Coordinates of C-alpha atoms in Angstrom, one line a residue:
Chain A
M14 CA -33.6 -11.8 16.5
S15 CA -34.6 -13.9 19.5
G16 CA -34.5 -17.6 19.0
H17 CA -31.1 -17.4 17.3
K18 CA -28.3 -19.2 19.1
V19 CA -25.5 -17.0 20.5
M20 CA -22.3 -18.4 19.0
T21 CA -19.5 -16.3 20.4
H22 CA -18.6 -12.7 21.0
I23 CA -16.3 -9.9 19.9
I24 CA -14.6 -7.3 22.0
F25 CA -14.7 -3.8 20.6
E26 CA -13.9 -0.6 22.3
G27 CA -13.8 -2.4 25.6
K28 CA -17.3 -3.9 25.2
Q29 CA -18.2 -7.5 24.8
I30 CA -20.8 -7.9 22.0
E31 CA -22.5 -11.3 21.4
L32 CA -22.8 -12.7 17.9
E33 CA -25.5 -14.9 16.6
E34 CA -24.8 -17.9 14.3
G35 CA -23.7 -16.7 10.9
Q36 CA -23.6 -13.0 11.9
S37 CA -20.8 -10.9 10.6
V38 CA -18.7 -8.6 12.7
L39 CA -19.9 -5.7 10.5
S40 CA -23.6 -6.5 10.9
V41 CA -23.3 -6.9 14.7
L42 CA -21.5 -3.6 15.0
L43 CA -24.0 -1.8 12.8
D44 CA -26.8 -3.4 14.8
N45 CA -25.2 -1.9 17.9
N46 CA -25.2 1.5 16.4
Y47 CA -21.4 1.8 15.8
E48 CA -20.5 3.7 12.7
I49 CA -18.2 1.4 10.7
P50 CA -17.3 2.5 7.2
N51 CA -18.7 0.0 4.7
S52 CA -20.0 -0.2 1.1
C53 CA -20.4 -3.4 -0.9
Q54 CA -20.9 -5.8 2.1
A55 CA -19.6 -8.5 -0.2
G56 CA -15.9 -8.7 0.7
V57 CA -14.8 -6.8 -2.2
C58 CA -14.5 -3.0 -1.7
Q59 CA -12.4 -3.3 1.5
S60 CA -13.9 -0.2 3.0
C61 CA -14.9 -2.1 6.2
M62 CA -11.4 -3.3 6.9
M63 CA -10.7 -3.7 10.6
Q64 CA -7.9 -5.2 12.7
A65 CA -8.0 -8.2 15.0
V66 CA -5.6 -7.9 18.0
E67 CA -6.5 -11.2 19.7
G68 CA -8.3 -14.4 18.6
E69 CA -8.6 -16.4 15.4
I70 CA -9.6 -14.7 12.1
P71 CA -11.7 -16.9 9.8
A72 CA -9.8 -17.3 6.5
A73 CA -12.8 -16.0 4.5
A74 CA -12.4 -12.6 6.2
Q75 CA -8.9 -12.1 4.8
A76 CA -9.7 -13.3 1.2
G77 CA -8.3 -10.9 -1.3
L78 CA -6.2 -8.9 1.2
K79 CA -2.6 -8.2 0.4
D80 CA -0.2 -10.5 2.3
T81 CA 1.2 -7.6 4.3
L82 CA -2.3 -6.6 5.5
R83 CA -3.1 -10.2 6.5
A84 CA 0.2 -10.5 8.4
Q85 CA -1.0 -7.5 10.6
G86 CA -4.3 -9.1 11.4
Y87 CA -6.4 -6.9 9.1
F88 CA -9.7 -8.4 7.9
L89 CA -13.0 -7.5 6.3
A90 CA -15.7 -7.0 8.9
C91 CA -18.5 -7.9 6.4
S92 CA -17.0 -11.3 5.6
C93 CA -15.9 -12.1 9.1
Q94 CA -18.1 -14.6 11.0
P95 CA -16.0 -15.6 13.9
T96 CA -16.5 -19.0 15.6
S97 CA -14.4 -18.1 18.7
P98 CA -14.0 -14.8 20.6
L99 CA -12.2 -12.0 18.7
R100 CA -10.9 -8.7 19.9
V101 CA -11.1 -6.2 17.1
M102 CA -10.4 -2.5 16.5
A103 CA -11.1 0.1 13.8
A104 CA -8.3 0.0 11.2
N105 CA -7.2 3.5 12.0
D106 CA -7.6 3.3 15.8
M107 CA -3.9 2.8 16.3
D108 CA -3.0 6.1 17.8
L109 CA -1.5 5.0 21.0
Q110 CA 1.5 7.2 21.9
S111 CA 4.5 5.8 23.7
P112 CA 7.7 7.4 24.9
A113 CA 11.1 6.7 23.3
T114 CA 14.6 7.9 24.3
V115 CA 17.0 9.4 21.7
V116 CA 20.1 7.2 21.7
G117 CA 21.7 8.3 18.4
H118 CA 21.8 11.7 16.5
T119 CA 24.2 11.7 13.6
L120 CA 24.3 13.6 10.2
L121 CA 24.6 11.2 7.3
S122 CA 24.9 14.1 4.7
D123 CA 24.4 17.9 4.7
D124 CA 20.7 17.5 5.2
V125 CA 19.9 13.9 6.4
L126 CA 19.9 13.1 10.0
R127 CA 20.1 9.5 11.4
L128 CA 18.0 9.4 14.5
R129 CA 18.1 6.4 16.7
L130 CA 15.4 5.8 19.4
K131 CA 15.0 3.3 22.2
P132 CA 11.3 2.7 22.9
Q133 CA 10.6 2.6 26.7
S134 CA 8.2 -0.3 26.2
D135 CA 7.8 -3.2 23.8
F136 CA 7.5 -1.9 20.3
V137 CA 6.2 -4.1 17.6
Y138 CA 7.0 -3.2 14.0
R139 CA 8.3 -4.4 10.7
A140 CA 11.2 -2.8 8.9
G141 CA 9.8 -0.5 6.2
Q142 CA 6.7 0.6 8.2
F143 CA 6.5 4.1 9.4
I144 CA 5.9 5.7 12.8
N145 CA 4.7 9.2 13.8
I146 CA 6.7 11.5 15.9
W147 CA 4.8 14.0 17.9
K148 CA 6.3 17.4 18.7
T149 CA 3.1 18.8 20.3
A150 CA -0.4 17.3 20.7
K151 CA -1.3 18.7 17.3
L152 CA 1.9 18.4 15.3
A153 CA 3.2 15.0 14.1
R154 CA 5.1 13.7 11.1
S155 CA 5.6 10.2 9.7
Y156 CA 9.1 8.7 9.3
S157 CA 9.9 5.3 7.9
L158 CA 11.8 2.6 9.9
A159 CA 15.3 1.7 8.6
S160 CA 16.0 -0.6 11.5
V161 CA 15.1 -4.3 11.8
A162 CA 13.4 -5.5 15.0
Q163 CA 15.3 -8.8 15.1
L164 CA 18.7 -7.2 14.4
D165 CA 18.7 -3.8 16.1
D166 CA 17.9 -2.8 19.7
F167 CA 16.9 0.7 18.5
L168 CA 14.6 2.3 16.0
E169 CA 16.4 4.1 13.2
L170 CA 14.9 6.9 11.1
H171 CA 16.4 9.1 8.3
I172 CA 15.2 12.6 8.5
R173 CA 15.8 15.1 5.8
R174 CA 15.8 18.7 6.8
I175 CA 12.9 20.4 5.0
P176 CA 13.4 24.2 4.6
S177 CA 10.9 25.8 7.0
G178 CA 9.8 22.3 8.1
E179 CA 8.8 22.6 11.7
L180 CA 9.3 19.0 12.8
S181 CA 12.4 18.2 10.8
S182 CA 14.2 21.4 12.0
W183 CA 13.3 20.6 15.5
L184 CA 14.7 17.1 15.3
H185 CA 17.8 18.3 13.5
D186 CA 18.6 21.4 15.7
E187 CA 17.1 21.0 19.1
I188 CA 16.7 17.3 19.9
K189 CA 19.8 15.6 21.4
I190 CA 20.9 12.3 22.8
G191 CA 19.0 11.5 26.0
D192 CA 15.8 13.5 25.1
E193 CA 12.5 11.8 25.2
L194 CA 10.1 11.8 22.2
K195 CA 6.5 10.7 21.8
I196 CA 6.1 8.1 19.1
Q197 CA 3.1 6.3 17.7
S198 CA 2.8 2.6 16.8
A199 CA 4.1 1.5 13.4
S200 CA 1.8 1.2 10.4
G201 CA 2.0 0.8 6.7
D202 CA 2.0 -2.2 4.4
C203 CA 5.4 -1.7 2.8
F204 CA 7.5 -4.5 4.3
Y205 CA 9.0 -7.9 3.6
V206 CA 6.8 -11.0 4.0
P207 CA 8.6 -14.3 4.1
G208 CA 7.3 -16.7 1.5
D209 CA 9.2 -17.5 -1.7
V210 CA 12.9 -17.1 -0.8
E211 CA 13.8 -17.2 -4.5
Q212 CA 11.5 -14.3 -5.4
K213 CA 13.2 -11.5 -7.3
L214 CA 12.9 -8.2 -5.5
L215 CA 13.2 -4.7 -7.0
L216 CA 13.5 -1.8 -4.5
A217 CA 13.6 1.8 -5.7
G218 CA 13.6 4.9 -3.6
T219 CA 14.3 8.5 -3.8
G220 CA 15.9 10.6 -1.1
T221 CA 15.2 9.3 2.3
G222 CA 12.8 6.8 0.7
L223 CA 16.0 4.7 1.1
A224 CA 15.3 4.3 4.8
P225 CA 12.4 1.8 4.5
L226 CA 14.2 0.1 1.6
I227 CA 17.4 -0.6 3.5
G228 CA 15.3 -1.9 6.4
I229 CA 13.4 -4.2 4.0
V230 CA 16.7 -5.4 2.4
R231 CA 18.3 -6.2 5.8
D232 CA 15.1 -7.9 7.0
A233 CA 14.8 -10.0 3.8
I234 CA 18.5 -11.2 4.1
A235 CA 18.1 -11.9 7.8
Q236 CA 15.0 -14.0 7.0
G237 CA 17.1 -16.1 4.5
H238 CA 16.0 -14.5 1.3
K239 CA 18.1 -16.0 -1.6
G240 CA 16.6 -14.5 -4.7
E241 CA 18.1 -11.5 -6.4
I242 CA 17.6 -8.2 -4.6
H243 CA 18.1 -5.0 -6.7
L244 CA 18.2 -1.7 -4.8
I245 CA 18.2 1.7 -6.6
H246 CA 18.8 4.9 -4.7
G247 CA 17.6 7.9 -6.8
V248 CA 18.9 11.3 -5.7
R249 CA 19.2 14.8 -7.1
R250 CA 22.8 15.5 -6.3
H251 CA 25.8 13.2 -5.8
Q252 CA 26.2 14.2 -2.2
D253 CA 22.6 13.0 -1.5
L254 CA 23.8 9.4 -1.8
Y255 CA 24.0 9.4 2.0
L256 CA 24.6 5.7 2.4
H257 CA 26.7 5.0 -0.7
Q258 CA 29.6 3.3 1.0
T259 CA 27.4 1.3 3.4
L260 CA 25.4 0.0 0.4
L261 CA 28.5 -0.8 -1.7
D262 CA 29.9 -2.8 1.3
M263 CA 26.6 -4.6 1.7
A264 CA 26.4 -5.5 -2.0
E265 CA 30.0 -6.9 -1.6
K266 CA 29.0 -9.0 1.4
Y267 CA 25.7 -10.4 0.2
S268 CA 25.9 -12.0 -3.3
Q269 CA 22.1 -11.7 -3.9
L270 CA 22.2 -7.9 -3.4
R271 CA 22.9 -5.4 -6.2
Y272 CA 23.0 -1.7 -5.5
Y273 CA 22.6 1.1 -8.1
S274 CA 22.9 4.8 -7.5
N275 CA 20.9 7.1 -9.8
V276 CA 21.9 10.8 -9.8
L277 CA 19.5 13.1 -11.5
E278 CA 21.7 16.2 -11.9
A279 CA 25.2 15.8 -13.2
D280 CA 27.7 18.0 -11.4
N281 CA 31.2 19.2 -12.5
D282 CA 33.0 18.2 -9.3
S283 CA 32.4 14.5 -9.6
Q284 CA 32.9 12.0 -12.4
Q285 CA 29.3 11.0 -12.0
K286 CA 27.3 11.1 -15.2
T287 CA 23.7 11.8 -15.4
N288 CA 21.8 8.5 -15.2
R289 CA 19.0 7.4 -17.3
P290 CA 15.5 8.0 -15.8
L291 CA 14.4 5.8 -13.0
E292 CA 11.4 4.5 -14.9
Q293 CA 13.7 3.3 -17.6
Q294 CA 16.2 1.8 -15.2
I295 CA 13.6 -0.3 -13.3
L296 CA 12.4 -1.8 -16.6
D297 CA 16.0 -2.6 -17.6
I298 CA 16.5 -4.5 -14.4
A299 CA 13.1 -6.2 -14.0
V300 CA 13.1 -7.6 -17.6
E301 CA 10.0 -9.7 -17.0
P302 CA 8.1 -7.6 -14.5
A303 CA 5.5 -10.3 -13.9
Q304 CA 8.2 -12.4 -12.2
W305 CA 9.1 -9.6 -9.7
K306 CA 8.0 -8.0 -6.6
A307 CA 8.7 -4.3 -6.1
Y308 CA 9.0 -1.9 -3.2
L309 CA 8.8 1.8 -4.1
C310 CA 9.4 4.6 -1.6
G311 CA 10.0 8.4 -1.6
D312 CA 8.7 11.3 -3.6
A313 CA 5.0 10.7 -4.2
A314 CA 5.0 11.7 -7.9
I315 CA 8.0 9.6 -8.7
V316 CA 6.6 6.6 -6.7
N317 CA 3.3 6.8 -8.6
T318 CA 5.1 7.0 -12.0
L319 CA 7.2 4.0 -11.2
K320 CA 4.2 2.1 -9.9
K321 CA 2.3 2.8 -13.1
T322 CA 5.3 1.9 -15.2
L323 CA 5.7 -1.5 -13.6
F324 CA 2.0 -2.3 -13.6
M325 CA 1.6 -1.4 -17.3
S326 CA 4.6 -3.6 -18.1
G327 CA 3.0 -6.6 -16.5
M328 CA 3.8 -6.6 -12.8
A329 CA 0.7 -7.6 -10.8
M330 CA -0.7 -4.7 -8.6
G331 CA -0.6 -7.1 -5.7
S332 CA 3.2 -7.5 -6.1
I333 CA 3.8 -3.7 -5.8
Y334 CA 4.3 -2.3 -2.4
S335 CA 4.7 1.4 -2.1
D336 CA 5.0 4.3 0.3
P337 CA 4.6 7.6 -1.4
F338 CA 5.9 10.4 0.9
L339 CA 3.3 13.1 1.1
I340 CA 4.3 16.7 1.7
S341 CA 2.0 18.3 4.3
A342 CA 0.2 21.6 3.7
A343 CA 2.4 23.1 6.5
A344 CA 5.5 22.7 4.3
D345 CA 6.8 20.0 6.5
T346 CA 7.1 16.5 5.2
D347 CA 8.1 13.0 6.0
V348 CA 10.6 12.9 3.1
Chain B
M2 CA -27.1 -25.2 -14.2
S3 CA -24.2 -23.2 -12.8
S4 CA -24.4 -19.4 -12.6
L5 CA -22.6 -17.0 -14.8
Y6 CA -20.3 -16.1 -11.9
E7 CA -19.4 -19.8 -11.3
R8 CA -18.9 -20.5 -15.0
I9 CA -16.4 -17.6 -15.4
G10 CA -14.5 -18.8 -12.3
G11 CA -15.7 -16.7 -9.4
E12 CA -13.4 -14.8 -7.2
A13 CA -10.2 -16.2 -8.7
A14 CA -11.4 -15.0 -12.1
V15 CA -12.0 -11.5 -10.8
D16 CA -8.5 -11.5 -9.3
E17 CA -7.1 -12.6 -12.6
A18 CA -9.1 -10.3 -14.7
V19 CA -8.7 -7.1 -12.7
D20 CA -5.0 -6.4 -13.6
I21 CA -5.6 -7.1 -17.2
F22 CA -8.8 -5.0 -17.4
Y23 CA -7.3 -2.0 -15.5
R24 CA -4.2 -2.2 -17.7
K25 CA -6.4 -2.0 -20.8
V26 CA -8.3 0.9 -19.3
L27 CA -5.2 2.9 -18.5
A28 CA -3.7 2.3 -22.0
D29 CA -6.9 3.4 -23.8
D30 CA -6.9 7.1 -24.7
R31 CA -10.7 7.1 -25.0
V32 CA -11.1 6.7 -21.3
N33 CA -7.8 7.0 -19.4
D34 CA -8.2 10.7 -18.8
Y35 CA -10.9 9.8 -16.3
F36 CA -8.4 7.7 -14.3
D37 CA -5.6 10.3 -14.1
G38 CA -4.4 11.0 -10.6
V39 CA -6.5 8.3 -9.0
D40 CA -4.9 6.1 -6.4
M41 CA -4.2 2.9 -8.3
E42 CA -4.6 0.5 -5.4
Q43 CA -8.0 2.0 -4.4
Q44 CA -9.0 1.9 -8.0
I45 CA -8.1 -1.8 -8.3
N46 CA -10.4 -2.5 -5.4
K47 CA -13.2 -0.6 -7.1
Q48 CA -12.6 -2.4 -10.3
K49 CA -12.8 -5.7 -8.4
G50 CA -16.2 -4.7 -7.2
F51 CA -17.3 -3.7 -10.7
L52 CA -16.1 -7.0 -12.2
T53 CA -17.7 -9.1 -9.4
M54 CA -21.0 -7.3 -10.2
V55 CA -20.9 -7.7 -14.0
F56 CA -19.8 -11.3 -13.6
G57 CA -23.1 -11.8 -11.7
G58 CA -21.3 -12.3 -8.4
P59 CA -22.3 -11.3 -4.9
N60 CA -22.7 -7.5 -4.5
N61 CA -24.9 -5.0 -2.9
Y62 CA -24.4 -2.1 -5.3
T63 CA -27.5 0.0 -5.8
G64 CA -28.5 2.4 -8.6
K65 CA -27.9 5.2 -6.1
D66 CA -24.3 4.0 -5.5
M67 CA -23.7 4.1 -9.3
R68 CA -25.1 7.6 -9.6
E69 CA -23.2 9.0 -6.7
G70 CA -19.9 7.3 -7.7
H71 CA -19.9 8.7 -11.2
K72 CA -21.5 12.1 -10.7
H73 CA -18.2 14.0 -10.8
L74 CA -17.2 12.1 -14.0
V75 CA -20.5 12.9 -15.7
A76 CA -19.9 16.6 -14.9
R77 CA -16.5 16.2 -16.7
G78 CA -18.2 14.8 -19.8
L79 CA -18.6 11.1 -19.2
N80 CA -21.1 9.8 -21.9
D81 CA -22.3 6.7 -23.8
S82 CA -19.1 6.5 -25.9
H83 CA -17.0 6.0 -22.7
V84 CA -19.4 3.3 -21.4
D85 CA -19.1 1.6 -24.8
A86 CA -15.3 1.7 -24.6
I87 CA -15.4 0.1 -21.1
V88 CA -17.8 -2.7 -22.2
E89 CA -15.5 -3.3 -25.2
L90 CA -12.4 -3.5 -23.0
L91 CA -14.2 -5.8 -20.6
G92 CA -15.0 -8.1 -23.5
A93 CA -11.4 -8.1 -24.7
T94 CA -10.3 -9.0 -21.2
L95 CA -12.6 -11.9 -20.9
Q96 CA -11.7 -13.1 -24.4
E97 CA -8.1 -13.1 -23.3
L98 CA -9.0 -15.3 -20.3
G99 CA -10.8 -17.8 -22.6
V100 CA -14.4 -17.0 -21.5
A101 CA -17.1 -18.3 -23.8
A102 CA -18.7 -15.8 -26.2
E103 CA -22.2 -16.2 -24.8
D104 CA -20.9 -15.6 -21.3
I105 CA -19.1 -12.5 -22.5
Q106 CA -22.4 -11.3 -24.0
E107 CA -24.2 -11.9 -20.7
V108 CA -21.5 -9.8 -18.9
A109 CA -22.0 -7.0 -21.4
N110 CA -25.7 -7.1 -20.8
I111 CA -25.2 -6.7 -17.0
A112 CA -22.7 -3.9 -17.6
N113 CA -25.2 -2.2 -20.0
S114 CA -28.0 -2.6 -17.4
V115 CA -26.3 0.0 -15.1
R116 CA -25.5 2.4 -18.0
D117 CA -28.3 4.8 -17.2
D118 CA -27.4 5.0 -13.5
V119 CA -23.7 5.5 -14.3
L120 CA -24.5 8.3 -16.7
N121 CA -27.1 9.8 -14.4
K122 CA -29.8 9.6 -17.0

């Protein structure tokens, strides 16, 4: 294509690659024999999504992307025609490990551990995203962040002990304060994005799906959110409400916050009655779903049911943020 | 003379139509079995691609893409009656959005033009 004017360049995998006028990031990378996933090449299918870590992203390259993805610098390579230098990386090329020291190790219930870590270098994240913890070079599990970067000087994770779960047992039984763990940069698009401070928010989580949600709630309030925030913690047994008092106290302190517990199995010891199903409860709260945003975290089957329930009742798919916890084949899990 | 895509409202119309259309699809017992267990957000993106195409918007879908993408569904019994249902739901969506009848017909024509590829005929 000689004769075309070189406009600017991108930096990818440490190499500077020159762009001609009107050329997209996708086309120049494909021309240079990089394998970049792509399909429609029209800014629609999102399979060519990449991340910019330095430089200015043209607005057209982020059209149609969810706000949480835009905030992290994700863009569509096929629609990206930069006019100034841009450093880009593959969307999944985030696997930089960094060390962190254990500064807190406390049981919140009979099977949920609160682990607090202090990263040894700057660690950028948003409350509600997840990080990987590595036990060995081949074994890692994802855990959601309950801490808020602006408020806490540690990372907080809630780790449920999984029967025969290799990583959760290790974190519960062997790891102690002062130990060093290898963690991986935060990812995920389930977090609070400042915008409409009056927006009504519905947050529903099961089990340790509460971890990202409490992070999102604290983040939203710290960023001045004024609209109603309704938080539901769904659990199997009453004793699984591992932050019950903390959440009651928070709801007392912040008038915009309402907290609901939803216990699946009634037990004889407590006065707790069986609650109505979560999918019914969320519709009772979010009466006009189209006016709400929702955050759903925890058990994958329940999260997907709740997502479908809200969508079919009129909530926009773009207003639903979810993090379904997947159980790995090795019986360990990030729940 | 503006194009079909421009008349319908371009990208903004796709964004507006996609939730309505997908909701109709999931609620319709004739076709919703084929969408069971599919990641809803990925599916929304695919639906956007589909709507952009049938609205006459920019796309690079080929007959081969259509065949590959629906092969597993054809094996599960996908046939003309399902395509008819989708075209019908598409029409109902556009009607709800106030699109003119002749434009809806043109959209249906584009959708029908990929029928054989979708059904691997």
